[in-house]
Coordinates of C-alpha atoms in Angstrom, one line a residue:
Chain M
M218 CA 0.0 0.0 0.0
K219 CA 1.1 3.5 -0.9
I220 CA -0.4 6.6 0.5
A221 CA -0.4 10.1 -1.0
I222 CA -1.7 13.2 0.7
E223 CA -2.7 16.5 -0.9
E224 CA -1.9 19.3 1.6
D225 CA -3.7 21.9 -0.5
K226 CA -7.0 20.0 -0.2
C227 CA -6.8 19.3 3.6
C228 CA -9.3 21.2 5.7
G229 CA -7.9 20.0 9.0
A230 CA -11.0 18.3 10.2
G231 CA -8.9 15.6 11.9
Q232 CA -11.0 12.6 10.9
C233 CA -7.9 10.7 9.6
V234 CA -6.2 11.1 12.9
L235 CA -9.2 9.8 14.8
V236 CA -9.4 6.7 12.6
S237 CA -5.7 6.0 12.0
P238 CA -3.4 7.8 14.4
E239 CA -0.4 5.6 13.7
V240 CA -0.4 6.7 10.1
F241 CA -1.7 10.3 10.2
D242 CA -1.0 13.3 12.3
Q243 CA -1.7 17.1 12.0
R244 CA 0.6 20.1 12.1
D245 CA 0.2 22.0 15.4
E246 CA 0.0 25.4 13.7
D247 CA -2.7 24.9 11.1
G248 CA -4.0 21.3 11.5
I249 CA -2.8 20.3 8.0
V250 CA -2.3 16.5 7.6
V251 CA 1.1 15.0 8.2
L252 CA 1.8 11.5 6.8
L253 CA 3.7 9.6 9.5
E254 CA 3.9 6.3 7.5
P255 CA 3.8 6.4 3.7
N256 CA 4.1 2.6 3.5
P257 CA 2.1 1.3 6.4
P258 CA 2.3 -2.4 7.5
Q259 CA -0.5 -4.6 6.4
E260 CA -2.4 -4.6 9.8
Q261 CA -3.0 -0.8 9.2
Y262 CA -4.6 -1.2 5.8
A263 CA -8.2 -1.3 6.9
T264 CA -7.9 1.8 9.0
V265 CA -6.0 3.7 6.3
R266 CA -8.8 2.9 3.8
E267 CA -11.3 4.1 6.3
A268 CA -9.3 7.3 6.9
A269 CA -9.3 8.0 3.1
A270 CA -13.0 7.3 2.9
V271 CA -13.9 9.5 5.9
C272 CA -11.7 12.5 4.8
P273 CA -14.2 15.3 4.0
A274 CA -11.8 17.0 1.6
A275 CA -10.7 13.8 -0.3
A276 CA -7.1 14.7 0.5
I277 CA -5.9 11.1 1.0
E278 CA -5.2 8.8 -1.9
V279 CA -4.5 5.1 -1.3
H280 CA -2.8 3.0 -4.0
E281 CA -2.8 -0.8 -3.5
Chain J
M885 CA -45.3 33.3 -12.6
T886 CA -44.0 31.2 -9.7
E887 CA -43.6 27.5 -10.2
T888 CA -46.0 25.3 -8.3
L889 CA -43.8 23.1 -6.1
P890 CA -44.3 20.9 -3.0
P891 CA -42.9 22.5 0.2
M892 CA -39.8 21.2 1.9
P893 CA -40.9 19.0 4.8
V894 CA -40.4 20.7 8.1
Q895 CA -43.1 19.3 10.5
R896 CA -42.1 16.5 12.7
T897 CA -44.5 13.8 13.8
R898 CA -42.1 12.1 16.3
P899 CA -39.8 14.3 18.4
L900 CA -36.6 12.4 17.5
D901 CA -37.3 11.6 13.9
P902 CA -37.1 14.0 11.0
P903 CA -40.3 14.8 9.1
L904 CA -41.8 11.5 7.9
E905 CA -42.3 12.8 4.3
Y906 CA -38.6 12.4 3.9
D907 CA -38.9 8.6 3.7
Q908 CA -41.0 8.9 0.6
L909 CA -38.9 11.6 -1.0
R910 CA -35.8 9.6 -0.4
E911 CA -37.2 6.6 -2.2
E912 CA -39.1 8.3 -5.0
Q913 CA -37.5 11.8 -5.6
P914 CA -34.1 11.8 -4.0
V915 CA -33.1 15.0 -5.8
T916 CA -36.2 17.1 -6.4
R917 CA -37.4 20.7 -6.7
V918 CA -39.2 22.1 -3.7
R919 CA -40.4 25.4 -2.2
F920 CA -38.2 26.2 0.8
P921 CA -39.6 27.6 4.1
N922 CA -38.9 31.2 3.0
G923 CA -40.7 30.7 -0.3
S924 CA -37.6 30.4 -2.6
A925 CA -37.4 27.5 -5.0
G926 CA -34.6 25.0 -5.4
W927 CA -33.4 21.4 -5.2
L928 CA -33.7 19.2 -2.1
V929 CA -31.4 16.2 -1.7
T930 CA -32.4 13.4 0.7
R931 CA -30.0 10.6 0.0
F932 CA -26.6 10.1 1.6
E933 CA -24.3 9.6 -1.5
E934 CA -26.0 12.4 -3.5
G935 CA -25.8 14.7 -0.4
S936 CA -22.1 13.9 0.1
Q937 CA -21.5 14.7 -3.6
V938 CA -23.2 18.1 -3.3
F939 CA -20.9 19.0 -0.3
S940 CA -17.7 17.7 -1.9
D941 CA -18.1 19.0 -5.5
P942 CA -15.9 22.0 -6.2
R943 CA -18.5 23.2 -8.7
M944 CA -20.8 23.8 -5.8
S945 CA -20.4 27.2 -4.1
A946 CA -20.8 27.8 -0.4
R947 CA -21.8 31.3 -1.2
R948 CA -25.5 30.7 -0.9
P949 CA -28.7 32.5 0.0
R950 CA -30.7 31.4 3.1
H951 CA -33.5 29.0 2.5
D952 CA -34.7 28.4 6.1
T953 CA -35.8 31.9 7.0
P954 CA -39.5 32.7 7.6
E955 CA -42.0 32.9 4.7
G956 CA -41.4 35.8 2.3
E957 CA -37.9 36.5 3.6
V958 CA -35.7 35.9 0.6
S959 CA -32.3 37.5 0.4
E960 CA -29.1 37.4 -1.8
A961 CA -26.1 35.2 -0.8
G962 CA -24.0 37.0 1.8
E963 CA -26.8 39.6 2.5
E964 CA -28.7 37.8 5.1
A965 CA -26.4 38.2 8.1
P966 CA -25.3 41.6 9.4
F967 CA -21.8 40.2 10.3
N968 CA -19.2 39.0 7.8
P969 CA -19.5 35.2 7.6
T970 CA -15.9 35.0 6.2
F971 CA -14.9 31.4 5.3
V972 CA -18.4 29.9 5.8
M973 CA -19.5 31.6 2.6
M974 CA -16.1 31.3 0.7
D975 CA -14.9 28.9 -1.9
E976 CA -11.3 27.7 -2.5
P977 CA -8.7 29.1 -2.4
D978 CA -9.9 31.9 -0.1
H979 CA -11.8 29.5 2.2
S980 CA -8.7 27.7 3.3
L981 CA -6.7 30.9 3.8
Y982 CA -9.2 31.9 6.5
R983 CA -10.1 28.5 7.9
R984 CA -6.4 27.6 8.4
L985 CA -6.1 30.5 10.9
L986 CA -8.2 28.4 13.2
T987 CA -7.8 24.7 12.4
G988 CA -4.7 24.3 14.6
R989 CA -6.9 24.9 17.7
F990 CA -9.5 22.4 16.7
T991 CA -7.5 19.2 16.0
P992 CA -8.2 16.2 18.1
K993 CA -4.7 16.5 19.6
S994 CA -5.1 20.2 20.5
V995 CA -8.5 19.6 22.0
Q996 CA -7.2 16.7 24.0
K997 CA -4.2 18.7 25.3
N998 CA -5.7 22.1 25.8
L999 CA -9.4 21.6 26.5
Q1000 CA -10.0 18.1 27.8
P1001 CA -8.6 18.7 31.3
Y1002 CA -10.8 21.8 31.5
I1003 CA -13.9 19.8 30.3
D1004 CA -13.2 17.1 32.8
R1005 CA -13.1 19.6 35.6
I1006 CA -16.2 21.7 34.8
V1007 CA -18.3 18.6 34.0
D1008 CA -17.5 17.1 37.5
E1009 CA -18.2 20.5 39.1
H1010 CA -21.6 20.7 37.4
L1011 CA -22.5 17.2 38.4
D1012 CA -21.5 18.0 42.0
A1013 CA -23.8 21.0 41.9
I1014 CA -26.6 18.8 40.7
E1015 CA -26.0 16.4 43.5
A1016 CA -26.1 19.2 46.0
G1017 CA -29.3 20.7 44.5
P1018 CA -32.9 19.7 44.1
E1019 CA -33.8 16.2 43.0
T1020 CA -35.7 17.5 40.0
F1021 CA -33.8 19.9 37.7
D1022 CA -33.6 21.2 34.2
F1023 CA -30.7 19.4 32.4
V1024 CA -30.5 22.2 29.8
Q1025 CA -29.7 24.9 32.4
A1026 CA -27.7 22.5 34.6
I1027 CA -25.4 21.0 32.0
A1028 CA -26.3 21.2 28.3
L1029 CA -26.0 25.0 28.1
P1030 CA -23.3 25.9 30.6
I1031 CA -20.7 23.3 29.5
P1032 CA -20.5 24.4 25.9
C1033 CA -20.6 28.0 26.9
L1034 CA -17.7 27.6 29.3
V1035 CA -15.7 25.6 26.7
I1036 CA -16.1 28.2 24.0
C1037 CA -15.3 31.0 26.4
E1038 CA -12.1 29.2 27.5
L1039 CA -11.1 28.6 23.8
L1040 CA -11.8 32.1 22.6
G1041 CA -10.9 34.1 25.7
V1042 CA -14.4 35.4 26.3
P1043 CA -15.5 36.2 29.9
Y1044 CA -18.0 33.5 31.1
E1045 CA -19.9 36.1 33.1
D1046 CA -21.2 37.5 29.8
R1047 CA -22.8 34.2 28.9
D1048 CA -26.4 35.3 29.5
G1049 CA -26.0 38.1 27.1
F1050 CA -24.4 36.2 24.3
H1051 CA -26.6 33.1 24.7
H1052 CA -29.8 35.2 24.7
A1053 CA -28.6 37.1 21.6
T1054 CA -27.8 33.8 19.9
E1055 CA -31.3 32.4 20.7
I1056 CA -33.0 35.4 19.2
M1057 CA -30.8 35.3 16.1
M1058 CA -31.2 31.5 15.4
D1059 CA -35.0 31.3 16.0
M1060 CA -36.7 31.2 12.7
A1061 CA -40.0 32.1 14.3
N1062 CA -38.6 35.6 14.8
S1063 CA -38.7 38.3 12.1
R1064 CA -35.6 39.5 10.3
E1065 CA -35.5 42.7 12.4
E1066 CA -35.6 40.7 15.6
R1067 CA -33.0 38.2 14.5
D1068 CA -30.8 41.1 13.3
R1069 CA -31.0 42.6 16.7
G1070 CA -29.6 39.4 18.2
A1071 CA -26.8 39.4 15.6
K1072 CA -26.1 43.1 16.2
W1073 CA -25.7 42.4 19.9
L1074 CA -23.1 39.8 19.2
I1075 CA -21.3 42.1 16.7
D1076 CA -21.2 44.9 19.2
Y1077 CA -20.1 42.6 22.0
I1078 CA -17.2 41.1 20.0
T1079 CA -16.2 44.6 18.7
E1080 CA -15.9 45.9 22.2
L1081 CA -14.1 42.8 23.4
V1082 CA -11.6 43.1 20.6
A1083 CA -11.0 46.8 21.5
K1084 CA -10.6 45.9 25.2
K1085 CA -8.1 43.1 24.3
R1086 CA -6.1 45.4 22.1
A1087 CA -6.0 48.1 24.8
T1088 CA -4.7 45.7 27.3
G1089 CA -2.2 43.8 25.1
A1090 CA -4.5 41.0 23.8
G1091 CA -3.6 38.1 26.2
E1092 CA -4.7 34.5 26.0
G1093 CA -7.2 32.7 23.7
L1094 CA -8.1 32.3 20.1
L1095 CA -9.6 35.8 19.8
A1096 CA -6.3 37.3 21.0
E1097 CA -4.4 35.1 18.4
L1098 CA -6.6 36.4 15.6
I1099 CA -6.0 40.0 16.8
R1100 CA -2.3 39.4 16.5
V1101 CA -2.8 38.0 13.0
A1102 CA -4.9 41.0 12.0
D1103 CA -2.4 43.5 13.5
A1104 CA 0.7 42.0 11.8
E1105 CA 2.3 44.1 9.1
G1106 CA 0.6 43.5 5.7
S1107 CA -2.1 41.1 7.1
F1108 CA -5.0 40.1 4.9
L1109 CA -7.3 39.8 7.9
T1110 CA -9.4 42.9 8.2
D1111 CA -11.2 44.0 11.4
D1112 CA -14.6 43.3 9.8
E1113 CA -13.5 39.7 9.1
L1114 CA -11.9 39.3 12.6
I1115 CA -15.1 40.4 14.2
G1116 CA -17.2 38.2 11.9
M1117 CA -15.1 35.2 12.8
G1118 CA -15.4 36.0 16.5
V1119 CA -19.2 36.2 16.3
L1120 CA -19.3 33.0 14.3
L1121 CA -17.1 31.0 16.7
L1122 CA -19.0 32.3 19.7
F1123 CA -22.5 31.4 18.6
A1124 CA -21.7 28.3 16.6
G1125 CA -19.5 27.1 19.4
H1126 CA -22.1 26.8 22.0
D1127 CA -25.6 26.6 20.5
T1128 CA -24.9 23.5 18.4
T1129 CA -23.3 21.4 21.2
A1130 CA -25.9 22.5 23.7
A1131 CA -28.6 21.3 21.3
M1132 CA -26.9 18.0 20.7
M1133 CA -26.3 17.4 24.4
G1134 CA -29.9 18.0 25.4
L1135 CA -31.2 15.8 22.6
S1136 CA -28.7 13.0 23.4
A1137 CA -29.8 13.0 27.0
L1138 CA -33.4 12.7 26.0
T1139 CA -32.6 9.9 23.6
L1140 CA -30.8 7.9 26.2
L1141 CA -33.6 8.6 28.8
T1142 CA -36.2 7.2 26.3
H1143 CA -34.1 4.3 25.0
P1144 CA -33.4 2.1 28.1
E1145 CA -31.7 -0.6 26.0
Q1146 CA -29.1 1.8 24.5
R1147 CA -28.6 3.4 27.9
Q1148 CA -27.9 0.1 29.5
D1149 CA -25.6 -0.9 26.6
L1150 CA -23.5 2.2 27.3
A1151 CA -23.5 1.7 31.1
D1152 CA -22.3 -1.9 30.6
N1153 CA -19.8 -1.0 27.9
P1154 CA -18.2 2.3 28.7
A1155 CA -15.7 1.8 25.8
K1156 CA -18.6 2.2 23.4
I1157 CA -18.8 5.9 24.1
G1158 CA -17.0 6.9 20.9
P1159 CA -19.3 4.9 18.5
A1160 CA -22.3 5.9 20.7
V1161 CA -21.6 9.6 20.2
E1162 CA -21.2 9.1 16.4
E1163 CA -24.4 7.2 16.3
L1164 CA -26.2 9.9 18.3
L1165 CA -24.8 12.6 16.0
R1166 CA -26.2 10.6 13.0
Y1167 CA -29.5 9.7 14.6
L1168 CA -30.2 13.3 15.8
T1169 CA -28.6 15.4 13.1
I1170 CA -29.6 18.7 14.7
V1171 CA -29.1 21.0 11.6
Q1172 CA -32.7 20.3 10.9
F1173 CA -33.3 22.4 7.8
G1174 CA -30.1 21.2 6.1
L1175 CA -27.4 23.2 4.4
G1176 CA -27.4 24.8 0.9
R1177 CA -24.9 25.2 -2.0
V1178 CA -25.2 27.0 -5.3
A1179 CA -24.2 25.4 -8.6
K1180 CA -21.4 27.4 -10.2
E1181 CA -22.1 25.8 -13.6
D1182 CA -24.7 23.3 -15.1
L1183 CA -24.2 19.9 -13.5
E1184 CA -25.9 16.6 -12.6
I1185 CA -26.7 15.3 -9.2
G1186 CA -28.4 11.9 -9.0
G1187 CA -29.3 12.0 -12.7
R1188 CA -31.1 15.4 -12.4
H1189 CA -29.9 18.4 -14.3
I1190 CA -29.0 21.3 -12.0
A1191 CA -28.7 24.7 -13.8
K1192 CA -26.0 27.2 -13.0
G1193 CA -27.1 29.5 -10.2
E1194 CA -29.6 27.1 -8.6
L1195 CA -29.7 26.5 -4.9
V1196 CA -29.3 22.9 -3.8
V1197 CA -30.1 22.0 -0.1
V1198 CA -28.9 18.8 1.4
A1199 CA -31.4 17.6 4.1
M1200 CA -28.8 16.0 6.3
P1201 CA -31.4 14.6 8.8
A1202 CA -32.9 12.7 5.8
A1203 CA -29.6 11.6 4.3
N1204 CA -28.4 10.3 7.7
R1205 CA -31.4 8.0 7.8
D1206 CA -30.8 6.6 4.3
P1207 CA -31.3 2.8 4.4
R1208 CA -28.9 2.4 1.5
V1209 CA -26.1 3.3 3.9
F1210 CA -27.5 2.6 7.4
D1211 CA -29.4 -0.6 8.3
N1212 CA -32.5 0.1 10.5
P1213 CA -31.7 3.8 10.3
D1214 CA -34.4 4.9 12.6
T1215 CA -33.0 3.0 15.6
P1216 CA -30.0 4.2 17.5
D1217 CA -27.5 1.3 17.5
F1218 CA -24.1 1.7 19.3
D1219 CA -22.8 -1.4 17.5
R1220 CA -23.5 0.1 14.1
K1221 CA -20.6 -0.3 11.6
M1222 CA -20.4 3.2 10.3
T1223 CA -17.6 4.9 8.4
R1224 CA -19.1 8.4 8.3
H1225 CA -22.2 10.5 8.6
L1226 CA -23.3 13.9 7.6
A1227 CA -24.2 15.4 10.9
F1228 CA -21.2 17.8 10.6
G1229 CA -21.7 18.2 6.9
Y1230 CA -19.0 17.0 4.4
G1231 CA -16.4 18.5 2.1
V1232 CA -13.9 21.3 3.0
H1233 CA -16.6 23.2 5.0
Q1234 CA -17.2 20.3 7.4
C1235 CA -17.7 21.5 10.9
L1236 CA -14.6 23.1 12.3
G1237 CA -15.7 22.5 15.9
Q1238 CA -16.6 18.8 15.5
N1239 CA -13.7 17.5 17.8
I1240 CA -14.7 19.9 20.6
A1241 CA -18.3 18.7 20.3
R1242 CA -17.2 15.1 20.5
A1243 CA -15.0 15.8 23.5
E1244 CA -17.9 17.4 25.4
L1245 CA -20.4 14.8 24.5
K1246 CA -18.0 11.9 25.3
T1247 CA -17.3 13.5 28.7
V1248 CA -20.8 14.5 29.8
L1249 CA -23.0 11.5 28.8
P1250 CA -21.2 8.7 30.5
R1251 CA -20.5 10.7 33.7
L1252 CA -24.1 11.9 33.9
F1253 CA -25.6 8.4 33.8
A1254 CA -22.8 6.9 36.0
R1255 CA -23.3 9.6 38.7
F1256 CA -27.2 9.4 38.6
P1257 CA -28.0 5.8 37.6
H1258 CA -31.7 6.4 38.4
L1259 CA -32.0 9.5 36.3
R1260 CA -35.4 9.7 34.7
L1261 CA -37.7 12.2 32.9
A1262 CA -39.8 14.2 35.3
L1263 CA -42.6 14.4 32.8
P1264 CA -43.9 12.2 29.9
A1265 CA -41.5 12.2 26.9
E1266 CA -44.1 13.7 24.6
E1267 CA -44.5 16.7 26.9
V1268 CA -40.8 17.7 26.6
P1269 CA -40.9 21.1 24.9
M1270 CA -39.0 21.1 21.6
D1271 CA -37.4 24.0 19.8
T1272 CA -38.9 23.3 16.4
Y1273 CA -38.0 26.6 14.7
G1274 CA -34.3 26.7 15.7
T1275 CA -31.7 26.3 13.0
N1276 CA -30.5 23.7 15.4
Y1277 CA -33.2 21.3 16.6
A1278 CA -33.1 21.1 20.4
V1279 CA -35.0 20.5 23.6
K1280 CA -35.9 23.8 25.2
K1281 CA -36.1 22.4 28.7
L1282 CA -35.4 18.9 30.0
M1283 CA -36.8 18.4 33.5
V1284 CA -35.3 15.2 35.0
T1285 CA -35.2 13.6 38.4
R1286 CA -31.9 12.2 39.7

């Protein structure tokens, strides 16, 4: 799995961090998404897919 | 000649369910033309996927006219509020420029670190006060209103002793049973209040809180943030930050008090509080008249042709009960497998304060029922007075016995 994020699209809602805190974080100053783990281990796949689906701004792209 | 159209459903039959006409619309005309409460015409979307599409399509503009105002009160986009709504009515890239001034203070991490200890403390204090007071009390005045007011005051740096003033002004402004003049008086009170507070903070060297941070942004050399925008954002944060969560808290308590099975489930499984709060948000969806967008060009939603300039309203209470997405949608189920809901909207405008609302609900609800295991309604459920005209659906008063 490969994850790509688009910072420009991110609206800082924090949904990805709630679902998948091991893979996503947010910058302190403006809440923009930070990718902690661009190639997550298999056990994270389900939550990463959910984070992409839940993102209101469609800022997370998952390639499998 | 005006088009003959069916009205948007607004009358509830059951207090916790959206108008029953939505069930038929969702099945037969999920994207359909209606007459809105103020008499303007446009499209109403009642399904989940189509609603999500409206909120996330960049061809849909957030700069929209009101649709939920009283009969005959139609205004242009951006003309309906006497304060500057800033990013709420902006599209990209301007929207992000303004919203990002705030987002850092609304992340789950920031809420957990900066607000959760405060929420823990005030909730316990308010529960102590209930325990020391009369056996029968109004949950709205005892918890549902003061907790969100205290939290938004703490976040913004607004004095809590001013709460009666700003809450009363918010109520007047948000009540669609009031005339435009009356509602504008409420808004004007909030504008004057924030204007004075900003002046005071400037005079004394700003200090703590989000309002002070915004003042520092506005006062920086070459800043894009004008005073009009700064005050608009302050007004917006103050009323949106307390009225919504207060409404959600009162309705959540009523839901648990009238659903003993779900209440027991939560008491037996405290770890379910996260999913329970999401389910209550879905089930109750307080933004009862939905949210509008305007098509910036001709486009299609759910197979219907929407012309450039037309208003499209997503009825989130209907979309969040869409059986295509939620099994048994009319029953609150804390074991529901749910990825997302539309209670906070969707797209880049999704509720900024959602993580604060979650933190407050997740703290109040389990502690309330743990502290008062015999808590019950002091009157029959059907006699609980509901705020049917508010932008946010709510209980006006919730008399309970501990």
